């Protein structure tokens, strides 16, 4: 019963607030949804410690869902270590976001609807992460997409919010086509969509060849590629990343929930859940490694110059997701999940901290109009600095876990990339160096945000600065809890996620301390590395251990000289411009490229179908044509309706003559 409460409590809250919110009122709706989320979050931690402490995994069958011929799929809850991690991430962040929203959305007139959407979003994600089969996962996957559309476009009277919601929905539908085809192919190849059945039979099908789009492909490679297309859309990897920054048009609590715990983590979870498929697909795994590393680099470059405080953090999310994917691509699934876990704390902290700043400045989001806030909102300043220390990976190199949360998980990913690079993998080498460069840029744009927002002279309206004040307790308490996680999550859970795999993962992920090789024909077997007395940290060259720390320090120094030294903020803003700056400010012109190709081509094709096909042919010769002919005939016939008796008698006479003539002709024939 414990598992059912965890999963269905948010759904109950969504139904109560969504259907009965008007009768209940704001406060009861908010209280019910928030209470149910906290119940779900507390129980999630109970399950987390129970399952990851050596408890056996279990599957809870709820009911028979689909049973058509050979196609069978039960509605069941799969509980293992991987699920337990996601339950904690999703429910903890969601519960804190619910509480935070009491203050942030205080002036909104539609609070029951907002809280219902938040709870629905959470339920959909829980359906995804507890799925026992690919069909149930797809249900949760699409539910998350629907809820994100509702939340991003929550302020529906704002045109930019509507456009962003549609953009997110359409972009994810592109990725979902790949996921749907992947699930269909799984059933075609394995005759089942159940995880355990499919994963157990992979080695029996690893030589199977399937025709697809005019070519022939290895069946496992094809399945892995199609599944990853879905992951690309949901987790905003390069090419399908364009929806993520625009999602900032939704309320800030929505941004925190999407970026830290729900939608964007779904793709990473999918790859880790289906790791047996990706392990048997070395070509696709190599592609994931390269694309993830490039996304980490690309998004970091764009984050360097963004001026909207939420968009800086949004591109940071995109970059951090790149880290998770290239970790999964090289086989370091435990490192990918560890970074997903720690990222949830410091990214939610940064987003909600940004929301506190926006709340204090009358919804101002442009950092060029901020500054000097550290004395006005000191608590928000402190927790955002802690979040920045976490995301930039500040810690003591060589210790593994003595540092902030991001230090433990991000360094583990970089070290895992060095493992496979050292073993001769070109994609691993690319990922390693891209990770180092992204760490440099992450440090710069993160400290740039702190310096522009909280230090220097205030560059906005003095009235807003004078009226600014610290957020209420319902907003600062979640910030404090998340700050605790951003500081200590790496210290507490490093050994569990990274090295105590036998006890912690319990077969949910590959076991071992360093990166698992995805396949011997792609990655040469890494040399065995010994453990030190610290409990599992590898003997890497000193420069590998120190490189992330050094580039993070360098990023801080560059940001300080650029924005703080001799009042550098005003000078930097005045000096903005140049081709490179504009290239990065316009996000590599990816949106413009989409507009010039896909959007215009789609609009042109739509115009043809609409103006030529629909109006010119179908309407002209169909409904409009028939209606026009009937109208024309009616007009002609109406001329006979003159109202004169002798006209009607004449017409009757003609009719009688015609009938008589027809009869005589017939009889005579």
XYZ file of C-alpha atoms in Angstrom:
669
model
C 0.000 0.000 0.000
C 2.960 2.296 0.619
C 3.883 2.387 -3.062
C 0.334 3.100 -4.157
C 0.113 6.067 -1.777
C 3.384 7.493 -3.116
C 2.200 7.315 -6.711
C -1.498 8.136 -6.458
C -1.517 10.789 -3.710
C -0.535 13.526 -6.216
C -3.278 12.349 -8.597
C -5.828 12.569 -5.795
C -4.691 16.103 -5.053
C -4.897 17.053 -8.731
C -8.468 15.725 -8.985
C -9.630 17.451 -5.806
C -8.117 20.834 -6.700
C -8.909 20.575 -10.396
C -12.534 19.471 -10.141
C -13.536 20.969 -6.816
C -11.232 23.966 -6.532
C -13.949 26.537 -7.139
C -16.125 25.182 -4.346
C -13.259 24.519 -1.957
C -11.521 27.842 -2.495
C -7.845 28.733 -2.769
C -6.445 27.803 0.629
C -8.088 24.352 0.967
C -7.026 23.419 -2.571
C -3.468 24.526 -1.918
C -3.359 22.812 1.468
C -4.686 19.477 0.194
C -2.349 19.245 -2.795
C 0.673 20.324 -0.770
C -0.077 17.965 2.123
C -0.501 15.001 -0.218
C 2.809 15.821 -1.930
C 4.635 15.960 1.390
C 3.121 12.606 2.365
C 4.317 11.167 -0.929
C 7.781 12.724 -0.458
C 8.224 11.382 3.092
C 7.177 7.886 2.044
C 9.556 8.129 -0.927
C 12.492 8.608 1.425
C 11.328 5.603 3.441
C 11.301 3.493 0.279
C 14.648 4.940 -0.805
C 16.473 3.840 2.327
C 14.649 0.523 2.430
C 15.381 -0.460 -1.176
C 18.889 0.984 -1.502
C 19.917 -0.446 1.841
C 19.920 -3.943 0.409
C 16.202 -4.532 0.144
C 14.934 -6.661 -2.699
C 13.290 -5.036 -5.672
C 9.597 -5.717 -6.131
C 6.837 -5.318 -8.688
C 3.337 -4.375 -7.557
C 0.699 -5.443 -10.082
C -2.281 -3.107 -9.904
C -4.499 -4.517 -12.651
C -4.485 -5.999 -16.130
C -4.343 -3.088 -18.538
C -3.915 -4.289 -22.132
C -4.440 -7.843 -23.333
C -4.900 -8.105 -27.103
C -3.626 -11.295 -28.697
C 0.062 -11.585 -27.885
C 0.174 -7.981 -26.715
C -0.022 -7.861 -22.935
C 0.788 -5.018 -20.568
C -0.180 -4.855 -16.919
C -0.423 -1.657 -14.935
C 2.296 -2.316 -12.403
C 4.755 -0.436 -10.216
C 8.370 -1.540 -10.609
C 10.263 -0.679 -7.427
C 14.046 -0.957 -7.490
C 16.961 1.329 -6.662
C 16.639 3.299 -9.879
C 12.952 3.908 -9.182
C 13.673 4.768 -5.547
C 16.141 7.475 -6.588
C 13.614 9.008 -8.971
C 10.810 8.874 -6.401
C 12.929 10.881 -3.990
C 13.953 13.405 -6.638
C 10.481 13.917 -8.092
C 8.453 14.025 -4.896
C 10.911 15.988 -2.760
C 11.349 18.782 -5.290
C 7.661 18.791 -6.174
C 6.591 19.035 -2.520
C 8.947 21.968 -1.950
C 7.753 23.639 -5.155
C 4.164 23.284 -3.954
C 5.036 24.963 -0.666
C 7.083 27.670 -2.398
C 4.169 28.421 -4.726
C 2.045 29.510 -1.756
C 4.120 32.673 -1.654
C 5.119 33.084 -5.284
C 1.601 32.656 -6.691
C -0.102 34.543 -3.870
C -1.550 37.209 -6.167
C -2.687 34.829 -8.911
C -6.486 34.420 -9.130
C -6.304 30.833 -10.411
C -4.354 29.075 -7.681
C -6.493 25.876 -7.505
C -5.925 25.290 -11.211
C -2.193 25.935 -10.852
C -1.788 23.524 -7.944
C -3.897 20.921 -9.753
C -1.550 21.164 -12.748
C 1.516 20.843 -10.517
C 0.142 17.691 -8.908
C -0.885 16.265 -12.280
C 2.632 16.900 -13.563
C 4.061 15.043 -10.588
C 1.701 12.087 -11.012
C 2.585 11.748 -14.700
C 6.280 11.674 -13.861
C 5.687 9.073 -11.147
C 3.846 6.917 -13.671
C 6.874 7.174 -15.920
C 9.514 6.254 -13.354
C 7.542 3.395 -11.764
C 6.592 1.820 -15.093
C 7.022 -1.915 -15.443
C 6.858 -1.845 -19.235
C 7.405 0.468 -22.172
C 3.703 1.141 -22.773
C 3.141 2.329 -19.213
C 6.284 4.442 -19.489
C 4.929 5.947 -22.704
C 1.695 6.825 -20.906
C 3.621 8.727 -18.245
C 5.845 10.223 -20.932
C 2.885 11.736 -22.757
C 1.257 12.790 -19.492
C 4.352 14.786 -18.616
C 4.187 16.436 -22.033
C 0.543 17.401 -21.513
C 1.167 18.777 -18.022
C 4.168 20.787 -19.223
C 1.987 22.346 -21.934
C -0.612 23.339 -19.349
C 1.956 24.786 -16.941
C 4.203 26.607 -19.420
C 1.111 28.242 -20.894
C -0.558 28.760 -17.519
C -0.650 32.533 -18.068
C -2.599 31.949 -21.266
C -3.418 35.634 -21.793
C 0.301 36.230 -22.369
C 1.062 35.566 -26.078
C 4.685 34.575 -25.412
C 3.537 31.977 -22.866
C 1.116 30.427 -25.348
C 3.801 30.355 -28.032
C 6.283 28.733 -25.625
C 3.749 26.079 -24.583
C 3.019 25.193 -28.198
C 6.729 25.125 -29.020
C 7.434 22.740 -26.147
C 4.506 20.518 -27.081
C 5.362 20.321 -30.799
C 9.103 19.820 -30.265
C 8.456 16.990 -27.848
C 5.997 15.403 -30.260
C 8.845 15.164 -32.769
C 10.903 13.240 -30.243
C 7.907 11.166 -29.195
C 7.527 9.837 -32.719
C 10.939 8.232 -32.276
C 9.980 6.822 -28.888
C 6.710 5.406 -30.228
C 8.497 3.755 -33.162
C 11.062 2.375 -30.738
C 8.376 0.786 -28.561
C 6.683 -0.686 -31.645
C 9.990 -2.120 -32.810
C 10.587 -3.627 -29.377
C 7.280 -5.490 -29.584
C 8.051 -6.546 -33.171
C 11.429 -7.985 -32.168
C 10.734 -9.384 -28.694
C 6.990 -9.994 -28.738
C 6.716 -8.164 -25.403
C 6.992 -4.676 -23.949
C 7.785 -5.827 -20.407
C 11.191 -4.591 -19.236
C 12.388 -7.856 -17.711
C 11.306 -9.942 -20.686
C 12.912 -7.626 -23.219
C 16.181 -7.152 -21.352
C 16.597 -10.887 -20.772
C 16.302 -11.632 -24.503
C 18.610 -8.958 -25.899
C 21.585 -11.227 -26.504
C 19.351 -13.607 -28.467
C 18.483 -10.807 -30.892
C 21.787 -8.944 -31.165
C 22.428 -10.212 -34.709
C 18.924 -9.580 -36.033
C 18.700 -7.221 -39.027
C 15.596 -5.114 -39.725
C 14.646 -3.026 -42.783
C 13.948 0.629 -41.972
C 13.516 3.638 -44.288
C 15.010 1.832 -47.239
C 18.045 0.498 -45.368
C 18.931 -2.429 -43.151
C 19.963 -1.972 -39.532
C 20.893 -4.049 -36.535
C 17.655 -4.422 -34.572
C 19.137 -3.463 -31.188
C 20.928 -0.442 -32.646
C 17.709 0.661 -34.322
C 15.698 0.307 -31.112
C 18.328 2.208 -29.117
C 18.457 5.017 -31.685
C 14.671 5.407 -31.773
C 14.413 5.430 -27.985
C 17.142 8.048 -27.785
C 15.301 10.311 -30.228
C 12.513 10.410 -27.677
C 15.026 11.127 -24.924
C 16.526 13.956 -26.999
C 13.202 15.759 -27.154
C 12.216 15.320 -23.526
C 15.679 16.081 -22.137
C 16.445 18.933 -24.549
C 19.525 17.674 -26.309
C 20.997 19.653 -29.194
C 18.646 20.107 -32.161
C 15.587 19.354 -30.011
C 16.666 21.695 -27.202
C 14.900 24.801 -28.513
C 11.802 24.459 -26.334
C 13.652 24.503 -23.018
C 14.688 28.198 -22.749
C 11.268 29.356 -23.942
C 9.671 27.294 -21.181
C 10.781 30.129 -18.871
C 7.582 31.927 -19.877
C 5.751 29.833 -17.297
C 5.741 30.732 -13.585
C 9.123 30.225 -11.874
C 7.938 27.255 -9.737
C 7.106 25.512 -13.014
C 10.623 26.179 -14.287
C 12.084 24.638 -11.145
C 9.887 21.558 -11.387
C 10.521 20.979 -15.105
C 14.267 21.568 -14.938
C 15.132 19.908 -11.661
C 12.901 16.906 -11.152
C 10.436 16.031 -13.844
C 10.321 16.496 -17.576
C 13.957 17.007 -18.529
C 15.189 14.116 -16.393
C 12.843 11.672 -18.128
C 15.204 11.123 -21.065
C 18.162 10.371 -18.817
C 16.028 7.967 -16.806
C 14.904 6.216 -19.996
C 18.482 5.582 -21.138
C 19.493 4.323 -17.696
C 16.380 2.164 -17.298
C 16.966 0.589 -20.726
C 20.735 0.262 -20.233
C 20.830 -3.382 -21.433
C 19.627 -2.158 -24.830
C 22.177 0.653 -24.991
C 24.997 -1.572 -23.786
C 24.295 -3.833 -26.747
C 24.201 -0.837 -29.144
C 27.766 0.550 -29.276
C 27.180 2.830 -32.277
C 24.176 4.523 -30.669
C 26.013 4.749 -27.338
C 28.892 6.477 -29.077
C 26.465 8.921 -30.663
C 24.882 9.615 -27.264
C 28.335 10.314 -25.850
C 29.243 12.788 -28.576
C 25.859 14.521 -28.688
C 25.658 14.795 -24.895
C 29.158 16.260 -24.708
C 28.418 18.718 -27.512
C 25.163 19.757 -25.820
C 27.058 20.406 -22.578
C 29.492 22.626 -24.488
C 26.909 24.351 -26.701
C 24.467 25.257 -23.931
C 27.305 26.571 -21.759
C 28.445 28.932 -24.524
C 24.936 30.363 -24.848
C 24.598 30.746 -21.088
C 27.663 33.015 -21.065
C 25.782 36.013 -22.474
C 22.116 35.602 -21.535
C 20.642 38.491 -19.555
C 17.376 36.957 -18.340
C 18.183 35.402 -14.966
C 15.930 32.394 -15.618
C 17.341 31.787 -19.101
C 20.867 31.625 -17.751
C 19.774 28.853 -15.403
C 17.756 27.210 -18.188
C 20.790 26.893 -20.444
C 22.686 25.634 -17.430
C 20.130 22.828 -17.181
C 20.607 21.988 -20.844
C 24.370 21.834 -20.302
C 24.122 19.666 -17.175
C 21.822 17.267 -19.012
C 24.580 16.933 -21.575
C 26.883 15.732 -18.786
C 24.326 13.120 -17.753
C 23.900 11.842 -21.290
C 27.555 11.516 -22.127
C 28.014 9.688 -18.822
C 25.301 7.253 -19.883
C 26.818 7.028 -23.359
C 30.169 5.829 -22.017
C 28.397 3.368 -19.743
C 28.733 5.292 -16.472
C 25.039 4.974 -15.683
C 25.623 5.283 -11.947
C 27.451 8.592 -12.496
C 24.630 9.852 -14.726
C 22.047 9.046 -12.052
C 24.220 10.524 -9.312
C 24.442 13.814 -11.201
C 20.697 13.717 -11.846
C 20.221 13.292 -8.087
C 22.522 16.117 -6.974
C 21.431 18.365 -9.840
C 17.841 18.212 -8.591
C 18.835 19.950 -5.360
C 21.066 22.727 -6.639
C 19.083 23.414 -9.815
C 15.777 23.666 -7.944
C 17.577 25.909 -5.452
C 18.875 28.210 -8.194
C 15.508 28.461 -9.929
C 13.552 29.102 -6.760
C 16.250 31.533 -5.629
C 15.850 33.365 -8.929
C 12.117 33.370 -8.258
C 12.774 35.011 -4.904
C 14.769 37.729 -6.673
C 12.017 38.217 -9.253
C 9.422 38.320 -6.481
C 11.413 41.023 -4.673
C 11.826 43.189 -7.792
C 8.222 43.262 -9.026
C 8.816 40.446 -11.549
C 11.919 41.975 -13.103
C 14.009 39.231 -14.777
C 16.673 41.240 -16.654
C 19.977 41.072 -14.752
C 21.084 44.310 -16.428
C 18.443 46.034 -14.297
C 19.506 44.389 -11.046
C 22.512 44.746 -8.752
C 23.130 45.608 -5.117
C 20.582 43.126 -3.765
C 22.709 41.177 -1.313
C 21.944 43.549 1.536
C 18.234 43.661 0.712
C 17.546 39.922 0.376
C 20.496 38.383 2.262
C 19.016 34.918 2.761
C 18.269 34.538 -0.951
C 21.814 35.734 -1.677
C 23.387 33.162 0.660
C 21.437 30.186 -0.671
C 22.078 31.175 -4.285
C 25.792 31.390 -3.562
C 25.584 27.888 -2.078
C 23.780 26.723 -5.202
C 26.464 28.328 -7.347
C 29.215 26.607 -5.368
C 27.369 23.337 -5.962
C 26.855 23.727 -9.702
C 30.429 24.892 -10.275
C 31.724 21.830 -8.465
C 33.718 23.356 -5.637
C 35.471 20.713 -3.553
C 38.820 19.197 -2.642
C 40.214 17.292 -5.657
C 41.248 13.724 -5.004
C 38.864 13.178 -2.108
C 35.891 12.201 -4.239
C 33.175 13.654 -2.038
C 34.545 16.423 0.186
C 32.853 19.322 -1.496
C 29.513 20.591 -2.666
C 27.025 18.288 -4.389
C 28.015 19.094 -7.952
C 31.676 18.425 -7.184
C 31.062 14.793 -6.304
C 28.807 13.911 -9.227
C 30.299 16.032 -12.013
C 33.873 15.012 -11.242
C 32.785 11.376 -11.235
C 31.421 11.871 -14.771
C 34.601 13.573 -15.986
C 36.768 10.880 -14.415
C 34.612 8.190 -16.041
C 35.094 9.906 -19.404
C 38.851 9.866 -18.801
C 38.609 6.118 -18.114
C 37.212 5.334 -21.541
C 39.385 7.943 -23.244
C 42.467 6.362 -21.675
C 41.230 2.997 -22.962
C 41.271 4.323 -26.534
C 37.779 5.711 -27.088
C 37.706 8.806 -29.311
C 34.168 9.676 -28.208
C 35.261 9.357 -24.566
C 38.166 11.737 -25.193
C 35.820 14.245 -26.833
C 33.429 13.989 -23.886
C 36.258 14.477 -21.382
C 37.535 17.691 -22.938
C 34.061 19.025 -23.669
C 33.221 18.413 -20.008
C 36.291 20.362 -18.902
C 35.474 23.327 -21.166
C 31.832 23.286 -20.106
C 32.956 23.364 -16.456
C 34.981 26.507 -17.184
C 32.015 28.234 -18.801
C 29.615 27.009 -16.116
C 31.718 28.703 -13.481
C 31.866 31.951 -15.458
C 28.151 32.324 -16.199
C 27.134 31.158 -12.714
C 29.296 33.737 -10.963
C 28.314 36.320 -13.576
C 24.718 35.798 -12.463
C 25.667 36.290 -8.812
C 27.739 39.416 -9.478
C 25.212 41.072 -11.811
C 22.261 40.285 -9.567
C 23.560 40.896 -6.067
C 26.674 43.074 -6.295
C 27.583 46.496 -7.606
C 25.192 49.398 -7.951
C 21.520 48.826 -8.583
C 20.820 49.492 -12.261
C 17.033 49.258 -12.186
C 14.378 51.569 -10.816
C 15.270 52.860 -7.374
C 11.634 52.454 -6.371
C 11.858 48.689 -6.855
C 15.050 48.470 -4.814
C 13.520 50.504 -1.990
C 10.451 48.276 -1.928
C 12.394 44.998 -2.230
C 12.222 42.637 0.739
C 13.022 39.048 1.617
C 10.498 36.416 0.559
C 8.025 34.964 3.101
C 8.745 31.788 5.056
C 6.769 29.575 2.681
C 9.372 30.515 0.054
C 12.527 30.630 2.182
C 11.950 27.283 3.954
C 12.101 25.331 0.660
C 15.202 27.336 -0.255
C 16.854 26.346 3.015
C 16.045 22.635 2.566
C 17.334 22.625 -1.004
C 20.468 24.478 0.088
C 21.145 21.713 2.598
C 20.901 19.175 -0.222
C 23.137 21.269 -2.473
C 25.805 21.296 0.234
C 25.630 17.747 1.618
C 24.044 15.443 -1.020
C 27.430 14.609 -2.536
C 29.045 13.941 0.821
C 26.267 11.692 2.094
C 25.570 9.645 -1.027
C 28.836 9.550 -2.977
C 29.898 6.046 -1.976
C 26.391 4.676 -2.384
C 25.914 5.954 -5.925
C 29.483 5.527 -7.100
C 31.068 2.488 -5.513
C 28.800 0.477 -3.217
C 26.926 -0.718 -6.276
C 26.274 -4.256 -5.015
C 24.239 -2.957 -2.101
C 22.843 0.256 -3.511
C 21.821 -0.488 -7.096
C 20.700 -4.066 -6.488
C 20.865 -4.969 -10.218
C 18.983 -1.822 -11.289
C 22.165 -0.562 -12.975
C 25.503 -2.098 -13.947
C 27.774 -2.585 -10.963
C 31.258 -1.170 -10.596
C 32.994 2.015 -9.584
C 34.204 3.295 -12.923
C 32.558 3.595 -16.313
C 31.095 0.392 -17.673
C 32.231 -0.230 -21.236
C 29.203 -0.123 -23.496
C 30.576 -2.829 -25.803
C 34.004 -4.352 -26.369
C 34.057 -3.528 -30.073
C 33.598 0.181 -29.365
C 35.425 0.713 -26.096
C 38.557 -1.202 -25.255
C 38.475 -2.688 -21.797
C 39.690 -0.139 -19.294
C 42.636 -1.073 -17.170
C 41.892 -2.185 -13.671
C 42.370 0.678 -11.287
C 43.116 0.239 -7.645
C 41.242 1.890 -4.837
C 42.740 4.088 -2.234
C 42.128 4.001 1.491
C 39.315 6.484 1.099
C 36.924 3.775 0.036
C 36.974 3.520 -3.697
C 38.404 6.582 -5.360
C 40.551 5.717 -8.355
C 44.232 6.517 -8.871
C 43.856 9.053 -11.659
C 46.695 11.345 -12.741
C 46.776 14.460 -10.587
C 45.991 16.735 -13.533
C 42.754 14.811 -14.208
C 41.621 15.250 -10.614
C 42.595 18.915 -10.471
C 41.472 20.027 -13.952
C 37.761 20.586 -13.076
C 38.698 22.531 -9.951
C 41.250 24.665 -11.783
C 38.898 25.616 -14.617
C 36.114 26.394 -12.120
C 38.470 28.683 -10.230
C 39.556 30.279 -13.502
C 35.921 30.902 -14.452
C 35.317 32.610 -11.115
C 38.406 34.832 -11.551
C 37.410 35.856 -15.082
C 33.863 36.651 -13.955
C 35.168 38.681 -11.011
C 37.513 40.741 -13.165
C 34.820 41.233 -15.788
C 31.948 42.227 -13.540
C 33.412 43.291 -10.211
C 36.917 44.694 -10.628
C 36.752 48.503 -10.774
C 32.986 48.472 -11.221
C 33.241 46.210 -14.238
C 29.506 45.473 -14.584
C 28.573 48.826 -16.093
C 31.598 48.753 -18.386
C 30.812 45.231 -19.527
C 27.197 46.099 -20.303
C 28.276 49.216 -22.210
C 30.802 47.221 -24.233
C 28.430 44.468 -25.326
C 28.435 43.688 -29.016
C 30.556 42.118 -31.689
C 29.947 39.124 -33.959
C 30.826 36.433 -31.392
C 28.747 38.058 -28.664
C 25.730 38.368 -30.973
C 26.239 34.807 -32.217
C 26.045 33.490 -28.668
C 23.302 35.921 -27.627
C 21.181 34.632 -30.498
C 21.818 31.035 -29.406
C 23.899 30.122 -32.468
C 20.900 31.241 -34.564
C 19.370 27.787 -34.203
C 15.861 29.216 -33.850
C 16.381 31.368 -36.927
C 17.620 28.321 -38.828
C 14.527 26.398 -37.799
C 12.360 29.321 -38.888
C 14.078 29.570 -42.284
C 13.793 25.859 -42.981
C 11.339 23.759 -41.014
C 8.863 26.488 -40.020
C 8.684 28.146 -43.424
C 8.557 24.828 -45.254
C 5.793 23.632 -42.957
C 3.880 26.891 -43.388
C 4.300 26.697 -47.181
C 3.082 23.113 -47.243
C 0.216 24.034 -44.938
C -0.781 26.907 -47.232
C -0.858 24.509 -50.189
C -3.093 22.050 -48.380
C -5.271 24.863 -47.043
C -5.599 27.279 -49.971
C -5.276 24.848 -52.880
C -6.420 21.541 -51.436
C -9.016 22.549 -48.872
C -10.438 25.796 -50.268
C -9.601 25.443 -53.957
C -10.569 21.806 -54.473
C -12.477 20.270 -51.574
C -14.588 23.270 -50.623
C -15.036 24.436 -54.211
C -16.217 21.121 -55.581
C -17.420 19.636 -52.337
C -19.511 21.410 -49.694
C -19.296 24.851 -51.289
C -19.778 23.439 -54.819
C -22.851 21.407 -53.934
C -24.260 24.258 -51.887
C -23.592 26.703 -54.732
C -25.268 24.471 -57.322
C -28.282 23.991 -55.084
C -28.490 27.726 -54.477
C -28.242 28.502 -58.191
C -30.920 25.928 -59.000
C -33.132 27.290 -56.281
C -32.800 30.811 -57.672
C -33.847 29.613 -61.136
C -36.772 27.619 -59.812
C -37.871 30.517 -57.640
C -38.587 32.530 -60.809
C -41.500 30.230 -61.507
C -43.077 31.253 -58.204
C -44.695 34.453 -59.521
C -47.922 34.283 -57.510
C -50.212 34.494 -60.608
C -52.808 31.751 -61.016
C -52.594 31.582 -64.801
C -48.822 31.026 -64.587
C -49.361 27.994 -62.364
C -52.162 26.714 -64.691
C -49.837 27.040 -67.673
C -47.093 25.129 -65.932
C -49.551 22.419 -64.949
C -50.726 22.170 -68.570
C -47.161 21.763 -69.778
C -46.605 19.065 -67.147
C -49.734 17.165 -68.197
C -48.710 17.381 -71.868
C -45.259 16.036 -71.017
C -46.733 13.100 -69.095
C -49.183 12.258 -71.882
C -46.426 12.419 -74.475
C -44.204 10.128 -72.391
C -47.035 7.607 -71.932
C -47.921 7.565 -75.666
C -44.279 7.129 -76.593
C -43.912 4.261 -74.195
C -47.116 2.501 -75.352
C -46.301 3.063 -78.985
C -42.809 1.591 -78.482
